[in-house]
PDB file of C-alpha atoms and ligand atoms in Angstrom:
ATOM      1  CA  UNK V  17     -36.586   7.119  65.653  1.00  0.00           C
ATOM      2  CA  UNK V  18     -33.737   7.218  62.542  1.00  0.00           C
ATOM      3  CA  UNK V  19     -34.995   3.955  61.158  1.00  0.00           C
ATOM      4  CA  UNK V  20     -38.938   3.681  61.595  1.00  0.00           C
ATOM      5  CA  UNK V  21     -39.190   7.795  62.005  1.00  0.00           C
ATOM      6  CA  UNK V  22     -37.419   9.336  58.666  1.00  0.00           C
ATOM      7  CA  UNK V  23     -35.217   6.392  56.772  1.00  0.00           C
ATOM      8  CA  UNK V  24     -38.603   4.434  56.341  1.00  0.00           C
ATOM      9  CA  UNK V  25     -40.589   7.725  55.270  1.00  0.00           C
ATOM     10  CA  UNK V  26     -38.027   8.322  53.019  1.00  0.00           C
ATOM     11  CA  UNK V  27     -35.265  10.623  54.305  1.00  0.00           C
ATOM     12  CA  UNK V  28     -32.076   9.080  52.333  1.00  0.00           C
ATOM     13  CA  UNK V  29     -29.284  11.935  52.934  1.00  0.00           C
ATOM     14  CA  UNK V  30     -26.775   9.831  55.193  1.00  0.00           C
ATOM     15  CA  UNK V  31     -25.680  12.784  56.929  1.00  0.00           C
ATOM     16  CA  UNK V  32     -29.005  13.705  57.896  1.00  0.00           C
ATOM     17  CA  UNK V  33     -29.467  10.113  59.369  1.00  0.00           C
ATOM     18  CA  UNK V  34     -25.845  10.208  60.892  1.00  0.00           C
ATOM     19  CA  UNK V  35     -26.619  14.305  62.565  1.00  0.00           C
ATOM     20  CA  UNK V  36     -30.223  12.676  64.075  1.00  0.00           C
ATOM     21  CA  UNK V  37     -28.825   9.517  65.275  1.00  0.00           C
ATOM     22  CA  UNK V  38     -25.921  11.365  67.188  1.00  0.00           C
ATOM     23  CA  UNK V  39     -27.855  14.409  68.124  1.00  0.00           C
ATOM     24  CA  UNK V  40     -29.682  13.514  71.632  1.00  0.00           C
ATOM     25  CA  UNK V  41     -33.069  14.858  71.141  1.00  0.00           C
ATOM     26  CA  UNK V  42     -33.883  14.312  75.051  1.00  0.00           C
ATOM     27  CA  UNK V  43     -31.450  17.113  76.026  1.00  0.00           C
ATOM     28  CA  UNK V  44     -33.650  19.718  74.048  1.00  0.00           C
ATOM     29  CA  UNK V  45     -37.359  18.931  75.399  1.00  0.00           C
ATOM     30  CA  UNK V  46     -38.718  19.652  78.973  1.00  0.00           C
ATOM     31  CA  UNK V  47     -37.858  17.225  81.532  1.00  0.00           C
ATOM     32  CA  UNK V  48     -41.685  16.176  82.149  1.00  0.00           C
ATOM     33  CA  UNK V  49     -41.747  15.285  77.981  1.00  0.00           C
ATOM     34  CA  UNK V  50     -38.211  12.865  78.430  1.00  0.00           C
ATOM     35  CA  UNK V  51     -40.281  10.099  77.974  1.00  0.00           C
ATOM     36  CA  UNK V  52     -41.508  11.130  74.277  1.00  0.00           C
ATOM     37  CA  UNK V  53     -38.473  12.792  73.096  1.00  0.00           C
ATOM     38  CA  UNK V  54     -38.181  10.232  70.303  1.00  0.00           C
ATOM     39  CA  UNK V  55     -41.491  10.046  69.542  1.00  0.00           C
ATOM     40  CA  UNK V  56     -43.189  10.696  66.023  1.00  0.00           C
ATOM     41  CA  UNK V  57     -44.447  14.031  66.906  1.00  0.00           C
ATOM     42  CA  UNK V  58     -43.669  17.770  68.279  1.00  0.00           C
ATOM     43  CA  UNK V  59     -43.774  18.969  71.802  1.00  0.00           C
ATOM     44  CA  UNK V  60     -44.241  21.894  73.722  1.00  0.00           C
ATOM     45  CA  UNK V  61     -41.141  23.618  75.119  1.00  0.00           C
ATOM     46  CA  UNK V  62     -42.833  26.324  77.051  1.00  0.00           C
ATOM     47  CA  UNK V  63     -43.610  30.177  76.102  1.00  0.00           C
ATOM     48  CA  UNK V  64     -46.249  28.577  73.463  1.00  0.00           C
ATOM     49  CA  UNK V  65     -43.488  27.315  71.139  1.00  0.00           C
ATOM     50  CA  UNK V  66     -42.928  23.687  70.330  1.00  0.00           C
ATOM     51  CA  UNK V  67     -39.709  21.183  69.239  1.00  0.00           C
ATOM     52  CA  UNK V  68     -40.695  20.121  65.590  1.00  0.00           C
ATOM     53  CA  UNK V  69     -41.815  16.606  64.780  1.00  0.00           C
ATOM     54  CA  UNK V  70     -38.868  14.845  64.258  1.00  0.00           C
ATOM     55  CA  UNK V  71     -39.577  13.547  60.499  1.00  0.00           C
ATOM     56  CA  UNK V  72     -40.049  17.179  59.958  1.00  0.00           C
ATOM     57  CA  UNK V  73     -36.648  18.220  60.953  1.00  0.00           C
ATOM     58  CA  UNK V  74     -34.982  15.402  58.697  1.00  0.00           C
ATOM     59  CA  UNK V  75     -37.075  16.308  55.157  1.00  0.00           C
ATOM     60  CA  UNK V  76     -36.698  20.147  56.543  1.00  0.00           C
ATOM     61  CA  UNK V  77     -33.090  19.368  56.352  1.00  0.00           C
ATOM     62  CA  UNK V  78     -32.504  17.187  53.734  1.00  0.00           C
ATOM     63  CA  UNK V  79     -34.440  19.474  51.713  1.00  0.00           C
ATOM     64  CA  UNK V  80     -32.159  22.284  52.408  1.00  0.00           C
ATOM     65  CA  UNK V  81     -29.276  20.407  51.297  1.00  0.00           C
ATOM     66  CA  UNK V  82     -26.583  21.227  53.095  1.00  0.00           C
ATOM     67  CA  UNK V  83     -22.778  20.412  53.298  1.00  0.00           C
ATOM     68  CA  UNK V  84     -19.812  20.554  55.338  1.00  0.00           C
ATOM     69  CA  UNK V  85     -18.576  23.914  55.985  1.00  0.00           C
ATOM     70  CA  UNK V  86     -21.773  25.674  55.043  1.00  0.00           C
ATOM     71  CA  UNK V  87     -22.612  28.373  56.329  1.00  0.00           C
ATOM     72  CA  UNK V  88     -26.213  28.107  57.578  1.00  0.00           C
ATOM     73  CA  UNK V  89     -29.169  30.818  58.976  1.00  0.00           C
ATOM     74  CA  UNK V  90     -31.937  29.412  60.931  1.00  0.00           C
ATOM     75  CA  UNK V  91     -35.229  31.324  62.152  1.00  0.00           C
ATOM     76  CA  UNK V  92     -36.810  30.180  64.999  1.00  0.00           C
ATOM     77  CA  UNK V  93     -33.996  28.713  67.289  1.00  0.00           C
ATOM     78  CA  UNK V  94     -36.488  26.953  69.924  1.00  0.00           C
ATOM     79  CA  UNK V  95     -35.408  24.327  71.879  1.00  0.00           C
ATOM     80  CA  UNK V  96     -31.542  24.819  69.600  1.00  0.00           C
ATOM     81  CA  UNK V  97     -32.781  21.342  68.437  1.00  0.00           C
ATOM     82  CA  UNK V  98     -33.210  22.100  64.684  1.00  0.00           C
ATOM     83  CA  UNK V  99     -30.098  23.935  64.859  1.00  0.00           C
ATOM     84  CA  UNK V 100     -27.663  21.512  66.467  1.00  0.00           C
ATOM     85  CA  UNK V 101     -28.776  19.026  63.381  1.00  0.00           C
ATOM     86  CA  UNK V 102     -27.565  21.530  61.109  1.00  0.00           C
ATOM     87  CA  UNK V 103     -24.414  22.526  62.805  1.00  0.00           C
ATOM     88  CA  UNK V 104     -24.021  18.514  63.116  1.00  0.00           C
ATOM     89  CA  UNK V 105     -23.875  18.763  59.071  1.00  0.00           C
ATOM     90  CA  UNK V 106     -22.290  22.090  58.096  1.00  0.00           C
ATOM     91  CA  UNK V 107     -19.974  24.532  59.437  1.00  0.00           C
ATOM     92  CA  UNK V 108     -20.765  27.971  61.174  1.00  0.00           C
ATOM     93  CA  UNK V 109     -24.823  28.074  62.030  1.00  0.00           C
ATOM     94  CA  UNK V 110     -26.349  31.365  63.223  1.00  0.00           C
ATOM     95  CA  UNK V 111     -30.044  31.090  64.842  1.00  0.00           C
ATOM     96  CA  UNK V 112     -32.640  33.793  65.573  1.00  0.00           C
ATOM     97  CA  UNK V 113     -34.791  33.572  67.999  1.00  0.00           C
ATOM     98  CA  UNK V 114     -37.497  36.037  69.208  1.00  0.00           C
ATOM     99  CA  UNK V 115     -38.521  35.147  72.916  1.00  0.00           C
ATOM    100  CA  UNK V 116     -35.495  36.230  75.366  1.00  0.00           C
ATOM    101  CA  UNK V 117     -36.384  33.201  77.698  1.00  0.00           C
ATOM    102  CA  UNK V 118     -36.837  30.770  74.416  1.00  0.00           C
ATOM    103  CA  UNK V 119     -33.550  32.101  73.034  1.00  0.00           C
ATOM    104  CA  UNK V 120     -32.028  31.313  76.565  1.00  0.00           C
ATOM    105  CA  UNK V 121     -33.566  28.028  76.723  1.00  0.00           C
ATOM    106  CA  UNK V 122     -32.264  27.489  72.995  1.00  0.00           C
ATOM    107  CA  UNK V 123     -28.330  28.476  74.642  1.00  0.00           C
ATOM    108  CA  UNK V 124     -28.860  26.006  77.454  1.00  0.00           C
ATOM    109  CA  UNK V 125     -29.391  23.070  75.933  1.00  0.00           C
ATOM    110  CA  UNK V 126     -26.956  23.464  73.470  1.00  0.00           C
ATOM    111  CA  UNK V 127     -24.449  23.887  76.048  1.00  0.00           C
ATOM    112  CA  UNK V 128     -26.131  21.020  77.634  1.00  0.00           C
ATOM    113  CA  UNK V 129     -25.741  18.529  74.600  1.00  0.00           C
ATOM    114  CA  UNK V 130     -21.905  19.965  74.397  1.00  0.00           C
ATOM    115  CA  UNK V 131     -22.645  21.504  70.947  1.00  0.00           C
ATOM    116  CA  UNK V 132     -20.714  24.289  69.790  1.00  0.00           C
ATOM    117  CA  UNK V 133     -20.640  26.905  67.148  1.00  0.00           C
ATOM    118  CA  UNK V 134     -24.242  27.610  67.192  1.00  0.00           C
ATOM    119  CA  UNK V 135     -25.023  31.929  67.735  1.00  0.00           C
ATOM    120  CA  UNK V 136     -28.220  32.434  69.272  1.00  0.00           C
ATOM    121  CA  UNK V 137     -29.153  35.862  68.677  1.00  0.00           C
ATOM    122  CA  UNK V 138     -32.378  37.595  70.149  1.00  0.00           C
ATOM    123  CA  UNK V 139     -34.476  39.603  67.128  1.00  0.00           C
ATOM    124  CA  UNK V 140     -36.673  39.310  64.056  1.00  0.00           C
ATOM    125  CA  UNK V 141     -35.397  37.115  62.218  1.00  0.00           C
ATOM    126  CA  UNK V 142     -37.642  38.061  59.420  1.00  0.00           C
ATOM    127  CA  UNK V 143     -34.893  40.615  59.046  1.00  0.00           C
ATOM    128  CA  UNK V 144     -32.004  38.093  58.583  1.00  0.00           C
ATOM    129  CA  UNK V 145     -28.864  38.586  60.375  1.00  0.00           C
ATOM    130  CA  UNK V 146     -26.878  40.692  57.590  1.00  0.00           C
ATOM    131  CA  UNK V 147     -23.279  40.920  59.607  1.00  0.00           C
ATOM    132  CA  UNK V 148     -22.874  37.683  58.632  1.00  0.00           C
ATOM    133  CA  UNK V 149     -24.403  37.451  55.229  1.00  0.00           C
ATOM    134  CA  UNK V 150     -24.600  36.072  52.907  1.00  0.00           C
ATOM    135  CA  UNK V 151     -25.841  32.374  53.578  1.00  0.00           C
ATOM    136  CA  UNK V 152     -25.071  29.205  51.968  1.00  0.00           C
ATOM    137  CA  UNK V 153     -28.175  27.985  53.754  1.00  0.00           C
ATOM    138  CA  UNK V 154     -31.870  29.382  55.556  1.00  0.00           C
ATOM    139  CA  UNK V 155     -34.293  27.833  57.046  1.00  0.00           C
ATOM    140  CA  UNK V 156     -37.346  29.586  58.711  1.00  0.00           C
ATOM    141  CA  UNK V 157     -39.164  26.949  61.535  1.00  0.00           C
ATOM    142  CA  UNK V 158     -41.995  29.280  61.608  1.00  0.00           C
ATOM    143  CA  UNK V 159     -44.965  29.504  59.571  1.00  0.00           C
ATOM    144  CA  UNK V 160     -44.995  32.605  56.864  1.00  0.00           C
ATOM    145  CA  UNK V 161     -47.397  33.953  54.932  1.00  0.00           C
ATOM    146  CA  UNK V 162     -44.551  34.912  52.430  1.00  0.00           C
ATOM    147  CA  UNK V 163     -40.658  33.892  52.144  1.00  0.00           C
ATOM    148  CA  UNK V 164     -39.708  37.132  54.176  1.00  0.00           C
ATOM    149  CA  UNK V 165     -37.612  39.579  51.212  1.00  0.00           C
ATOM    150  CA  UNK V 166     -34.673  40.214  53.280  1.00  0.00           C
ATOM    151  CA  UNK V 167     -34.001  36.940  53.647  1.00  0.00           C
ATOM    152  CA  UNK V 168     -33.997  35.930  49.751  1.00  0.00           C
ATOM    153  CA  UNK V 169     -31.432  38.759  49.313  1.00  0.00           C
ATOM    154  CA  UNK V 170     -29.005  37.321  52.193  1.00  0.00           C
ATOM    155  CA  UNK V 171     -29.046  33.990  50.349  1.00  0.00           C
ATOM    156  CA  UNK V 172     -25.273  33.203  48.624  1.00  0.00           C
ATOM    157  CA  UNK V 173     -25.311  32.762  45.006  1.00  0.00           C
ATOM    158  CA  UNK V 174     -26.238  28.814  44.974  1.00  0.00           C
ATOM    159  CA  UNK V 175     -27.964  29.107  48.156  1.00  0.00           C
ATOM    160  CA  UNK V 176     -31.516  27.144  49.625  1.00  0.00           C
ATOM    161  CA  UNK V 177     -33.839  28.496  51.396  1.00  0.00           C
ATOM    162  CA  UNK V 178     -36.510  26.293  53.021  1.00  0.00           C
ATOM    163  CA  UNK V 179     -39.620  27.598  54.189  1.00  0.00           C
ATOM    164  CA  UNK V 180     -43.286  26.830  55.238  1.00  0.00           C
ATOM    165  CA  UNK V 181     -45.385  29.146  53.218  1.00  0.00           C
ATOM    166  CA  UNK V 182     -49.127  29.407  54.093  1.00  0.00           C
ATOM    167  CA  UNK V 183     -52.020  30.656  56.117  1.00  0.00           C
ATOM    168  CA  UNK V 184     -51.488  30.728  60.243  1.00  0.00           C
ATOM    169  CA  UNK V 185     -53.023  27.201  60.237  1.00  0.00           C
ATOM    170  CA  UNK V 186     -51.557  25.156  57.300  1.00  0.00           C
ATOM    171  CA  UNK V 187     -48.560  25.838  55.355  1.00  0.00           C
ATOM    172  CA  UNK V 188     -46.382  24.071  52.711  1.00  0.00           C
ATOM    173  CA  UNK V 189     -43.244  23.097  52.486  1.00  0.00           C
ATOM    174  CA  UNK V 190     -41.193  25.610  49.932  1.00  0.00           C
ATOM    175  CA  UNK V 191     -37.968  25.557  48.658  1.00  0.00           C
ATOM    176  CA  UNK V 192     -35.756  28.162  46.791  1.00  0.00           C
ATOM    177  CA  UNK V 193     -32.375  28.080  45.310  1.00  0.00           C
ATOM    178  CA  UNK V 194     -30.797  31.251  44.043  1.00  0.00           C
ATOM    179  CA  UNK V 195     -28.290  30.646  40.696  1.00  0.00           C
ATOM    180  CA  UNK V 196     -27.112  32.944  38.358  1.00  0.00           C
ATOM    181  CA  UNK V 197     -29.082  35.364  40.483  1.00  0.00           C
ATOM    182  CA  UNK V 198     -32.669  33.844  39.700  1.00  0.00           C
ATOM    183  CA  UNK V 199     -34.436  32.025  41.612  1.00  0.00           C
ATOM    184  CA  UNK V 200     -36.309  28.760  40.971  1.00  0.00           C
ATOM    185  CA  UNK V 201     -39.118  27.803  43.768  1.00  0.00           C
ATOM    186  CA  UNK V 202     -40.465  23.958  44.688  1.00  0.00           C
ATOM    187  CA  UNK V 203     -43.184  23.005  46.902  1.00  0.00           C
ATOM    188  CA  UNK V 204     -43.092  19.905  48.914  1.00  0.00           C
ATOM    189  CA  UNK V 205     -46.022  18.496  51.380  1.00  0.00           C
ATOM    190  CA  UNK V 206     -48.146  20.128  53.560  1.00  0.00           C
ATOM    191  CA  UNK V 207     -46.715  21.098  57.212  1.00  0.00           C
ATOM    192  CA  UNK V 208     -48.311  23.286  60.563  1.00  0.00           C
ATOM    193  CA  UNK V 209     -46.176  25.542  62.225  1.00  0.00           C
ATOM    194  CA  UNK V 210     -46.223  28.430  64.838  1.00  0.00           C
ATOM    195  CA  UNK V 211     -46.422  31.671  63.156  1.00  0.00           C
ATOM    196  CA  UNK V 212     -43.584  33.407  62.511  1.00  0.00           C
ATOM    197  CA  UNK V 213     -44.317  37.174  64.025  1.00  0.00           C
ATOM    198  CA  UNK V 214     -42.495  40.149  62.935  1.00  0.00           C
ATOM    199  CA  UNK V 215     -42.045  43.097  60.543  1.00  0.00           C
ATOM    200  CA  UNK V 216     -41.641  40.594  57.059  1.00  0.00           C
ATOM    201  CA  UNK V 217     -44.331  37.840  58.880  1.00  0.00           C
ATOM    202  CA  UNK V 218     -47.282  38.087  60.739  1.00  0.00           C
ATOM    203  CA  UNK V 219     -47.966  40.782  62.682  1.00  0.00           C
ATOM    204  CA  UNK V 220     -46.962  40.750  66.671  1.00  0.00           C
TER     205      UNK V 220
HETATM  206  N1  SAH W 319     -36.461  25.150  65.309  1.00  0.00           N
HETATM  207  C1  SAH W 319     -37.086  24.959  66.615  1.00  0.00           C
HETATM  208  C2  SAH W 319     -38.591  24.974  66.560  1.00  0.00           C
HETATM  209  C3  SAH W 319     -39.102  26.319  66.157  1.00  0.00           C
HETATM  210  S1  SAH W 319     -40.662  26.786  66.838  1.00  0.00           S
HETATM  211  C4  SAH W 319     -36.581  23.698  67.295  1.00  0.00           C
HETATM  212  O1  SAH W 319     -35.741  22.984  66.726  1.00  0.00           O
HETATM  213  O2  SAH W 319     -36.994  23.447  68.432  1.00  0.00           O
HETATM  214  C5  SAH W 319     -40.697  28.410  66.137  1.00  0.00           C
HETATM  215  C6  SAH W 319     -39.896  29.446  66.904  1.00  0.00           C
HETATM  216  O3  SAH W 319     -39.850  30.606  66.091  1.00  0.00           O
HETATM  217  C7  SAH W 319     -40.520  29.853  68.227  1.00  0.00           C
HETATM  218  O4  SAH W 319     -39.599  29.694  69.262  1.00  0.00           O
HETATM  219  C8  SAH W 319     -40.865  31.324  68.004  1.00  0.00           C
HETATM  220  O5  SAH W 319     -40.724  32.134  69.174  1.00  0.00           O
HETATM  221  C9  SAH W 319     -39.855  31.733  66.952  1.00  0.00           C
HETATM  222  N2  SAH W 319     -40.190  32.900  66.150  1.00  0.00           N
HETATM  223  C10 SAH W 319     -41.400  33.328  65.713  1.00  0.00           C
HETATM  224  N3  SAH W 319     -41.272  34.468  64.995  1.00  0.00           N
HETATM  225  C11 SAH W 319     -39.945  34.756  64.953  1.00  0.00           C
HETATM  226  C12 SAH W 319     -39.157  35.806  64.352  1.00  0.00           C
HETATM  227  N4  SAH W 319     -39.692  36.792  63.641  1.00  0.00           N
HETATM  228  N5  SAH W 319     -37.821  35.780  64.543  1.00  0.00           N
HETATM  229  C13 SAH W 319     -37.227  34.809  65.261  1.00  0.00           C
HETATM  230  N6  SAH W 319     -37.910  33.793  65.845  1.00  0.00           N
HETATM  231  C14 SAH W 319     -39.254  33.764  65.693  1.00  0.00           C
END
């Protein structure tokens, strides 16, 4: 999966490689799907939700650019896939997660995979989590029609925030860094996402 998946399309950051080669991907997908866990593409994990593509999670993270120690917000928590990756990289990693019984699923296979200091917290996460803002690090796994506000103002002076910004059925990749409190916006390749539904996304 590392080698033909994301280092041959291009995903270079070594400790994005290292977190996806050491991260079992199995543990977080539903026992009927073992057999394509490390297969190019995203499955359903139940409740209508699915586990990203895998090349999606490595430029998703290497895009956000993070480092040891960094303190990192994630929206969407899932399968807890995404979010073991980045607590594989940096320090602390909060996770928000809607669904009760997706949030639940996120928790068990976390514990599952024996990965700790990943909080996954049931809400909109198009609200942030501001108790333990600021951020060095966001990343929304859920398609927006706008980078929710909240969520630019919990960003840490020098902070990414990585996004899929579109319509419900095709979004692009976006990327914002906040310095000297500005902040400077990229846009990478197209992506498709589940919607991200709440009071800063689309409506419930
Ligand atoms: N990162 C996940 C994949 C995310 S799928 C993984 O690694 O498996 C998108 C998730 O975002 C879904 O579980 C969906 O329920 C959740 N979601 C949608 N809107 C949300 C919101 N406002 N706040 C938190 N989670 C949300």
């Amino acid at each position: 999966m590392v080698e033909t998946q994301l280092a041959a399309r291009g995903v270079r950051n070594p400790l994005v490689l290292e977190a996806m080669r050491k991260v079992p991907r199995h543990l977080f997908v539903p026992s009927i799907y073992q057999g394509a866990a490390y297969r190019d593409s995203p499955l359903p994990i139940g409740s209508g939700q699915t586990i990203s593509q895998p090349f999606i999670v490595g430029l998703m993270t290497e895009i956000l650019d993070i480092s040891p120690g960094d303190h990192v917000l994630e929206i969407g928590a899932g399968s807890g896939y995404q979010a073991a990756i980045l607590r594989e990289i940096g320090g602390s990693v909060i996770t928000i997660e809607r669904l009760p019984e997706v949030a639940r699923l996120a928790r068990e296979n976390l514990e599952r995979a024996g990965i700790s200091g990943v909080k996954v917290i049931i809400g909109d996460g198009t609200e942030g989590y501001p108790p333990a803002a600021p951020y060095n690090a966001i990343l929304i796994t859920a398609a927006t029609p706008e980078v929710p506000e909240p969520l630019i103002s919990q960003l840490d002076e020098g902070g990414r925030l990585v996004a899929p910004v579109g319509s419900r059925d095709i979004q692009q990749l976006v990327r914002l860094e906040k310095s000297g409190g500005r902040i400077t916006r990229s846009t990478f390749g197209g992506v498709v996402f589940v919607p991200l539904l709440g009071r800063h996304g689309w409506e419930v």
